[in-house]
PDB file of C-alpha atoms in Angstrom:
ATOM      1  CA  MET A   1      29.778  22.422   0.659  1.00 57.00           C
ATOM      2  CA  SER A   2      26.426  20.631   0.765  1.00 85.00           C
ATOM      3  CA  ARG A   3      24.655  23.810  -0.297  1.00 90.00           C
ATOM      4  CA  ASP A   4      26.967  24.058  -3.304  1.00 92.00           C
ATOM      5  CA  LEU A   5      26.254  20.420  -4.132  1.00 94.00           C
ATOM      6  CA  PHE A   6      22.533  21.176  -3.972  1.00 96.00           C
ATOM      7  CA  VAL A   7      22.945  24.035  -6.439  1.00 96.00           C
ATOM      8  CA  ARG A   8      24.994  21.869  -8.819  1.00 96.00           C
ATOM      9  CA  GLU A   9      22.518  18.990  -8.701  1.00 96.00           C
ATOM     10  CA  MET A  10      19.611  21.336  -9.381  1.00 97.00           C
ATOM     11  CA  ARG A  11      21.495  22.751 -12.356  1.00 97.00           C
ATOM     12  CA  HIS A  12      21.955  19.190 -13.663  1.00 96.00           C
ATOM     13  CA  ILE A  13      18.163  18.803 -13.853  1.00 96.00           C
ATOM     14  CA  GLY A  14      17.800  22.153 -15.574  1.00 97.00           C
ATOM     15  CA  VAL A  15      16.987  24.441 -12.660  1.00 97.00           C
ATOM     16  CA  ASP A  16      19.092  27.471 -11.762  1.00 97.00           C
ATOM     17  CA  VAL A  17      18.471  28.383  -8.140  1.00 97.00           C
ATOM     18  CA  SER A  18      18.630  32.130  -7.536  1.00 97.00           C
ATOM     19  CA  ARG A  19      20.633  33.649  -4.703  1.00 96.00           C
ATOM     20  CA  GLU A  20      17.398  34.794  -3.055  1.00 97.00           C
ATOM     21  CA  THR A  21      15.996  31.270  -3.113  1.00 98.00           C
ATOM     22  CA  ARG A  22      19.247  29.830  -1.786  1.00 97.00           C
ATOM     23  CA  ASP A  23      19.135  32.287   1.097  1.00 97.00           C
ATOM     24  CA  GLN A  24      15.537  31.314   1.853  1.00 98.00           C
ATOM     25  CA  LEU A  25      16.450  27.640   1.916  1.00 98.00           C
ATOM     26  CA  GLU A  26      19.449  28.433   4.104  1.00 98.00           C
ATOM     27  CA  ALA A  27      17.083  30.104   6.560  1.00 98.00           C
ATOM     28  CA  LEU A  28      14.911  26.976   6.567  1.00 98.00           C
ATOM     29  CA  VAL A  29      17.912  24.743   7.273  1.00 98.00           C
ATOM     30  CA  HIS A  30      19.226  26.967  10.070  1.00 97.00           C
ATOM     31  CA  THR A  31      15.810  27.152  11.716  1.00 98.00           C
ATOM     32  CA  LEU A  32      15.377  23.384  11.475  1.00 98.00           C
ATOM     33  CA  VAL A  33      18.759  22.643  13.016  1.00 97.00           C
ATOM     34  CA  ARG A  34      17.974  24.951  15.928  1.00 97.00           C
ATOM     35  CA  TRP A  35      14.500  23.497  16.532  1.00 98.00           C
ATOM     36  CA  GLN A  36      15.729  19.924  16.107  1.00 97.00           C
ATOM     37  CA  LYS A  37      17.321  20.199  19.558  1.00 94.00           C
ATOM     38  CA  ALA A  38      13.840  20.493  21.081  1.00 95.00           C
ATOM     39  CA  ILE A  39      11.595  18.451  18.791  1.00 95.00           C
ATOM     40  CA  ASN A  40      12.251  15.644  16.342  1.00 95.00           C
ATOM     41  CA  LEU A  41      11.731  17.123  12.880  1.00 97.00           C
ATOM     42  CA  VAL A  42      14.014  14.871  10.814  1.00 96.00           C
ATOM     43  CA  GLY A  43      16.157  11.856  11.565  1.00 94.00           C
ATOM     44  CA  ASN A  44      19.279  13.005  13.435  1.00 94.00           C
ATOM     45  CA  ALA A  45      21.411  10.835  11.173  1.00 93.00           C
ATOM     46  CA  THR A  46      20.307  12.918   8.171  1.00 93.00           C
ATOM     47  CA  LEU A  47      21.315  16.335   9.538  1.00 93.00           C
ATOM     48  CA  ASP A  48      24.806  16.203   8.028  1.00 92.00           C
ATOM     49  CA  SER A  49      23.330  15.579   4.579  1.00 94.00           C
ATOM     50  CA  ILE A  50      20.273  17.787   4.959  1.00 96.00           C
ATOM     51  CA  TRP A  51      20.874  19.754   1.753  1.00 97.00           C
ATOM     52  CA  VAL A  52      20.736  16.596  -0.354  1.00 96.00           C
ATOM     53  CA  ARG A  53      18.609  14.250   1.754  1.00 96.00           C
ATOM     54  CA  HIS A  54      15.829  16.749   2.399  1.00 97.00           C
ATOM     55  CA  VAL A  55      16.243  20.032   0.489  1.00 98.00           C
ATOM     56  CA  LEU A  56      17.271  18.589  -2.877  1.00 98.00           C
ATOM     57  CA  ASP A  57      14.825  15.712  -2.484  1.00 98.00           C
ATOM     58  CA  SER A  58      12.053  18.291  -2.093  1.00 98.00           C
ATOM     59  CA  ALA A  59      13.317  20.860  -4.614  1.00 98.00           C
ATOM     60  CA  GLN A  60      13.332  18.349  -7.471  1.00 98.00           C
ATOM     61  CA  LEU A  61       9.542  18.735  -7.556  1.00 98.00           C
ATOM     62  CA  LYS A  62      10.126  22.055  -9.326  1.00 98.00           C
ATOM     63  CA  ILE A  63      10.387  20.346 -12.719  1.00 98.00           C
ATOM     64  CA  LEU A  64       7.176  18.362 -12.148  1.00 98.00           C
ATOM     65  CA  ILE A  65       4.892  21.173 -10.964  1.00 98.00           C
ATOM     66  CA  PRO A  66       2.915  22.565 -13.927  1.00 97.00           C
ATOM     67  CA  GLU A  67       3.701  26.175 -14.780  1.00 96.00           C
ATOM     68  CA  ARG A  68      -0.035  26.932 -14.788  1.00 97.00           C
ATOM     69  CA  ALA A  69      -0.476  25.730 -11.211  1.00 98.00           C
ATOM     70  CA  LYS A  70      -1.545  28.441  -8.797  1.00 98.00           C
ATOM     71  CA  THR A  71      -2.052  26.526  -5.541  1.00 98.00           C
ATOM     72  CA  LEU A  72      -0.246  23.706  -3.734  1.00 98.00           C
ATOM     73  CA  THR A  73      -1.231  21.816  -0.605  1.00 98.00           C
ATOM     74  CA  ASP A  74       1.307  19.747   1.328  1.00 98.00           C
ATOM     75  CA  LEU A  75      -0.081  16.954   3.489  1.00 98.00           C
ATOM     76  CA  GLY A  76       1.607  16.246   6.813  1.00 97.00           C
ATOM     77  CA  SER A  77       4.187  18.985   6.313  1.00 97.00           C
ATOM     78  CA  GLY A  78       6.290  18.184   9.387  1.00 96.00           C
ATOM     79  CA  ALA A  79       9.688  19.791   8.837  1.00 97.00           C
ATOM     80  CA  GLY A  80       8.565  21.643   5.724  1.00 98.00           C
ATOM     81  CA  PHE A  81       9.642  19.021   3.198  1.00 98.00           C
ATOM     82  CA  PRO A  82       8.531  19.410   0.531  1.00 98.00           C
ATOM     83  CA  GLY A  83       6.019  22.205   1.299  1.00 98.00           C
ATOM     84  CA  LEU A  84       8.298  25.049   2.383  1.00 98.00           C
ATOM     85  CA  VAL A  85      10.886  24.143  -0.236  1.00 98.00           C
ATOM     86  CA  ALA A  86       8.207  24.221  -2.931  1.00 98.00           C
ATOM     87  CA  ALA A  87       7.113  27.642  -1.681  1.00 98.00           C
ATOM     88  CA  ALA A  88      10.671  28.908  -2.136  1.00 98.00           C
ATOM     89  CA  MET A  89      11.196  27.269  -5.524  1.00 98.00           C
ATOM     90  CA  ARG A  90       7.824  28.483  -6.853  1.00 98.00           C
ATOM     91  CA  PRO A  91       7.171  31.842  -5.166  1.00 97.00           C
ATOM     92  CA  ASP A  92       4.120  32.401  -7.360  1.00 97.00           C
ATOM     93  CA  LEU A  93       2.223  29.535  -5.697  1.00 98.00           C
ATOM     94  CA  LYS A  94      -0.246  29.910  -2.854  1.00 98.00           C
ATOM     95  CA  VAL A  95       0.917  27.143  -0.536  1.00 98.00           C
ATOM     96  CA  THR A  96      -1.074  25.467   2.240  1.00 98.00           C
ATOM     97  CA  LEU A  97       0.704  23.316   4.813  1.00 98.00           C
ATOM     98  CA  ILE A  98      -1.426  20.818   6.764  1.00 98.00           C
ATOM     99  CA  GLU A  99       0.135  19.548   9.989  1.00 98.00           C
ATOM    100  CA  SER A 100      -1.587  17.899  12.955  1.00 97.00           C
ATOM    101  CA  ASP A 101       1.277  18.319  15.437  1.00 97.00           C
ATOM    102  CA  ALA A 102       1.004  21.789  17.008  1.00 98.00           C
ATOM    103  CA  ARG A 103       4.736  21.959  17.760  1.00 98.00           C
ATOM    104  CA  LYS A 104       5.669  21.148  14.175  1.00 98.00           C
ATOM    105  CA  ALA A 105       3.097  23.660  12.967  1.00 98.00           C
ATOM    106  CA  ALA A 106       4.776  26.263  15.165  1.00 98.00           C
ATOM    107  CA  PHE A 107       8.107  25.376  13.571  1.00 98.00           C
ATOM    108  CA  LEU A 108       6.593  25.757  10.103  1.00 98.00           C
ATOM    109  CA  GLY A 109       5.359  29.219  11.000  1.00 98.00           C
ATOM    110  CA  GLU A 110       8.718  30.298  12.387  1.00 98.00           C
ATOM    111  CA  ALA A 111      10.648  28.848   9.435  1.00 98.00           C
ATOM    112  CA  ALA A 112       8.335  30.531   6.937  1.00 98.00           C
ATOM    113  CA  ARG A 113       8.767  33.855   8.739  1.00 98.00           C
ATOM    114  CA  ARG A 114      12.554  33.588   8.701  1.00 98.00           C
ATOM    115  CA  MET A 115      12.525  32.566   5.038  1.00 98.00           C
ATOM    116  CA  ALA A 116      10.671  35.805   4.206  1.00 97.00           C
ATOM    117  CA  LEU A 117       8.736  34.093   1.443  1.00 96.00           C
ATOM    118  CA  GLU A 118       7.056  36.252  -1.163  1.00 91.00           C
ATOM    119  CA  LYS A 119       3.738  34.561  -0.382  1.00 95.00           C
ATOM    120  CA  PRO A 120       3.721  33.288   3.216  1.00 95.00           C
ATOM    121  CA  PRO A 121       2.129  29.833   3.316  1.00 98.00           C
ATOM    122  CA  LYS A 122      -1.152  29.155   5.053  1.00 98.00           C
ATOM    123  CA  ILE A 123      -0.565  26.764   7.936  1.00 98.00           C
ATOM    124  CA  VAL A 124      -3.513  24.587   8.905  1.00 98.00           C
ATOM    125  CA  VAL A 125      -3.235  22.742  12.207  1.00 98.00           C
ATOM    126  CA  GLY A 126      -5.331  19.582  12.221  1.00 97.00           C
ATOM    127  CA  ARG A 127      -5.770  16.087  10.889  1.00 97.00           C
ATOM    128  CA  ILE A 128      -5.715  15.848   7.121  1.00 97.00           C
ATOM    129  CA  GLU A 129      -9.110  14.175   6.961  1.00 96.00           C
ATOM    130  CA  ALA A 130     -10.722  16.686   9.327  1.00 97.00           C
ATOM    131  CA  VAL A 131      -9.600  20.107   8.064  1.00 97.00           C
ATOM    132  CA  PRO A 132     -11.560  22.057   5.401  1.00 96.00           C
ATOM    133  CA  PRO A 133     -10.812  20.967   1.807  1.00 96.00           C
ATOM    134  CA  ALA A 134      -7.956  22.976   0.311  1.00 94.00           C
ATOM    135  CA  LYS A 135      -8.846  22.345  -3.357  1.00 93.00           C
ATOM    136  CA  ALA A 136      -5.314  22.773  -4.682  1.00 98.00           C
ATOM    137  CA  ASP A 137      -3.866  22.378  -8.171  1.00 98.00           C
ATOM    138  CA  VAL A 138      -1.004  20.302  -6.742  1.00 98.00           C
ATOM    139  CA  VAL A 139      -1.046  18.014  -3.688  1.00 98.00           C
ATOM    140  CA  THR A 140       2.226  16.796  -2.215  1.00 98.00           C
ATOM    141  CA  ALA A 141       3.300  14.396   0.534  1.00 98.00           C
ATOM    142  CA  ARG A 142       6.646  12.963   1.596  1.00 97.00           C
ATOM    143  CA  ALA A 143       7.333  10.008   3.902  1.00 89.00           C
ATOM    144  CA  LEU A 144       3.794  10.153   5.218  1.00 95.00           C
ATOM    145  CA  ALA A 145       1.705   7.026   4.549  1.00 96.00           C
ATOM    146  CA  PRO A 146       1.110   4.157   2.093  1.00 96.00           C
ATOM    147  CA  LEU A 147      -0.087   5.259  -1.342  1.00 97.00           C
ATOM    148  CA  GLY A 148      -3.671   4.035  -0.939  1.00 96.00           C
ATOM    149  CA  GLN A 149      -4.075   6.119   2.228  1.00 97.00           C
ATOM    150  CA  LEU A 150      -2.467   9.138   0.575  1.00 97.00           C
ATOM    151  CA  LEU A 151      -4.951   8.980  -2.287  1.00 97.00           C
ATOM    152  CA  LYS A 152      -7.859   8.938   0.134  1.00 97.00           C
ATOM    153  CA  TRP A 153      -6.480  11.820   2.168  1.00 97.00           C
ATOM    154  CA  ALA A 154      -5.644  13.856  -0.950  1.00 98.00           C
ATOM    155  CA  GLN A 155      -9.015  13.415  -2.632  1.00 96.00           C
ATOM    156  CA  PRO A 156     -10.902  16.300  -0.957  1.00 96.00           C
ATOM    157  CA  HIS A 157      -7.904  18.619  -1.160  1.00 98.00           C
ATOM    158  CA  ARG A 158      -7.532  18.638  -4.944  1.00 97.00           C
ATOM    159  CA  THR A 159      -9.268  20.361  -7.806  1.00 96.00           C
ATOM    160  CA  ASP A 160     -10.794  18.356 -10.651  1.00 92.00           C
ATOM    161  CA  THR A 161      -7.643  18.824 -12.725  1.00 95.00           C
ATOM    162  CA  ALA A 162      -5.090  18.552  -9.912  1.00 97.00           C
ATOM    163  CA  ILE A 163      -1.997  16.395  -9.874  1.00 98.00           C
ATOM    164  CA  CYS A 164      -0.458  14.646  -6.885  1.00 98.00           C
ATOM    165  CA  LEU A 165       3.299  14.445  -6.368  1.00 98.00           C
ATOM    166  CA  PHE A 166       4.198  11.784  -3.828  1.00 98.00           C
ATOM    167  CA  HIS A 167       7.716  10.837  -2.766  1.00 98.00           C
ATOM    168  CA  LYS A 168       8.004   7.065  -2.573  1.00 97.00           C
ATOM    169  CA  GLY A 169      10.863   4.781  -1.548  1.00 95.00           C
ATOM    170  CA  LYS A 170      12.152   1.478  -2.846  1.00 95.00           C
ATOM    171  CA  ASP A 171       8.845  -0.338  -2.207  1.00 96.00           C
ATOM    172  CA  TRP A 172       6.861   2.007  -4.438  1.00 97.00           C
ATOM    173  CA  LYS A 173       5.898  -0.714  -6.925  1.00 96.00           C
ATOM    174  CA  ALA A 174       4.316  -2.846  -4.218  1.00 97.00           C
ATOM    175  CA  GLU A 175       2.458   0.200  -2.863  1.00 96.00           C
ATOM    176  CA  LEU A 176       1.193   1.055  -6.339  1.00 97.00           C
ATOM    177  CA  THR A 177       0.015  -2.524  -6.949  1.00 96.00           C
ATOM    178  CA  GLU A 178      -1.861  -2.537  -3.648  1.00 96.00           C
ATOM    179  CA  ALA A 179      -3.415   0.891  -4.239  1.00 96.00           C
ATOM    180  CA  MET A 180      -4.592  -0.099  -7.724  1.00 96.00           C
ATOM    181  CA  LYS A 181      -6.935  -2.648  -6.151  1.00 95.00           C
ATOM    182  CA  ASP A 182      -9.066   0.272  -4.983  1.00 95.00           C
ATOM    183  CA  TRP A 183      -8.172   3.122  -7.309  1.00 97.00           C
ATOM    184  CA  ASP A 184      -7.821   3.851 -11.014  1.00 96.00           C
ATOM    185  CA  ILE A 185      -4.483   5.642 -10.977  1.00 96.00           C
ATOM    186  CA  PRO A 186      -3.219   7.466 -14.076  1.00 94.00           C
ATOM    187  CA  GLY A 187       0.339   8.150 -13.083  1.00 91.00           C
ATOM    188  CA  GLN A 188       4.000   8.098 -13.956  1.00 96.00           C
ATOM    189  CA  PRO A 189       7.055   7.429 -11.776  1.00 97.00           C
ATOM    190  CA  PHE A 190      10.063   9.734 -12.027  1.00 98.00           C
ATOM    191  CA  THR A 191      13.339   8.446 -10.628  1.00 97.00           C
ATOM    192  CA  SER A 192      14.489  10.533  -7.678  1.00 97.00           C
ATOM    193  CA  VAL A 193      17.688  12.510  -8.128  1.00 96.00           C
ATOM    194  CA  THR A 194      18.676  11.636  -4.554  1.00 96.00           C
ATOM    195  CA  ASP A 195      18.029   7.872  -4.591  1.00 95.00           C
ATOM    196  CA  LEU A 196      17.918   5.672  -7.688  1.00 95.00           C
ATOM    197  CA  ASP A 197      15.590   3.239  -5.882  1.00 96.00           C
ATOM    198  CA  ALA A 198      13.095   5.980  -5.013  1.00 97.00           C
ATOM    199  CA  VAL A 199      10.604   7.820  -7.207  1.00 98.00           C
ATOM    200  CA  ILE A 200       8.278  10.763  -7.360  1.00 98.00           C
ATOM    201  CA  LEU A 201       4.851   9.482  -8.353  1.00 98.00           C
ATOM    202  CA  ARG A 202       3.054  12.028 -10.509  1.00 98.00           C
ATOM    203  CA  ILE A 203      -0.639  11.110 -10.406  1.00 98.00           C
ATOM    204  CA  GLY A 204      -3.389  12.710 -12.454  1.00 96.00           C
ATOM    205  CA  GLN A 205      -7.167  12.516 -12.086  1.00 94.00           C
ATOM    206  CA  TYR A 206      -7.531   9.293 -10.130  1.00 96.00           C
ATOM    207  CA  THR A 207     -10.866   7.774  -9.120  1.00 95.00           C
ATOM    208  CA  ALA A 208     -12.055   5.125  -6.682  1.00 94.00           C
ATOM    209  CA  LYS A 209     -13.097   1.836  -8.228  1.00 90.00           C
ATOM    210  CA  HIS A 210     -16.766   1.080  -7.745  1.00 79.00           C
ATOM    211  CA  GLY A 211     -17.516  -1.235  -4.855  1.00 70.00           C
ATOM    212  CA  THR A 212     -13.981  -1.299  -3.454  1.00 67.00           C
ATOM    213  CA  ALA A 213     -12.565  -0.464  -0.056  1.00 60.00           C
ATOM    214  CA  ALA A 214     -11.420   2.947  -1.286  1.00 60.00           C
ATOM    215  CA  VAL A 215     -14.595   4.443   0.126  1.00 54.00           C
ATOM    216  CA  ARG A 216     -13.745   3.462   3.685  1.00 51.00           C
ATOM    217  CA  ASP A 217     -10.709   3.633   5.917  1.00 47.00           C
ATOM    218  CA  ARG A 218      -8.152   0.949   5.293  1.00 43.00           C
ATOM    219  CA  GLN A 219      -5.628   2.409   7.700  1.00 44.00           C
ATOM    220  CA  PRO A 220      -5.933   3.360  11.375  1.00 43.00           C
ATOM    221  CA  LYS A 221      -7.175   6.906  11.696  1.00 43.00           C
ATOM    222  CA  GLY A 222      -4.568   9.614  11.984  1.00 44.00           C
ATOM    223  CA  ARG A 223      -1.304  10.272  10.253  1.00 43.00           C
ATOM    224  CA  ARG A 224       1.172   7.480   9.706  1.00 43.00           C
ATOM    225  CA  ARG A 225       4.484   9.101   8.950  1.00 47.00           C
ATOM    226  CA  GLN A 226       6.633   6.196   7.794  1.00 44.00           C
ATOM    227  CA  ASN A 227       9.780   7.777   9.174  1.00 42.00           C
ATOM    228  CA  ASP A 228      11.457  11.138   9.451  1.00 45.00           C
ATOM    229  CA  ASP A 229      14.129  10.821   6.792  1.00 44.00           C
ATOM    230  CA  GLY A 230      12.171  10.538   3.577  1.00 41.00           C
ATOM    231  CA  ASP A 231      12.310   6.788   2.920  1.00 37.00           C
TER     232      ASP A 231
END
């Protein structure tokens, strides 16, 4: 039933999900549920609503990714949301998944294999700030870190004309206000289809403000995943 609800909700935002794509996403969900017994990929409380809470929440990016985009890099991919979902929804994209946890990276590889994606994603195991720059047209992140930290991490992984698509929860306005102390951020919030208090921040060519703390770490080094359920 939840898969059918996912398909209906995607149709409401103007996206028809093909049978092939649905089967690929089904493979992702089945693989996740099996691996969840061994490692914590998502919050256990969200498993019953995985098609809405995680798959739909990720798939809604489809309408925000430019048609001309050729590459996408997902920061802190974890359970594959939104990176693997984006790879299924946009099979033309070359997708790179960056994940520092070797076990989660192994899951990403197994899930991608079982999904039989047209273009298998490149999986990079390492810290976001330490791996080679990906230089993607689109950079994504979900439930990973405060906005200011995301902007710093994303900077070397984007092209000059790239956009960033960041899932943000109910405190997104406060995060944006804080981040704007250090960054000039041309962006627009889009209300999430899964949570009216949450948004997808679509950010264009942002730059660090001269003489601000944007040029140095403001967060402890390493990933700070806020939680495992997308808030």
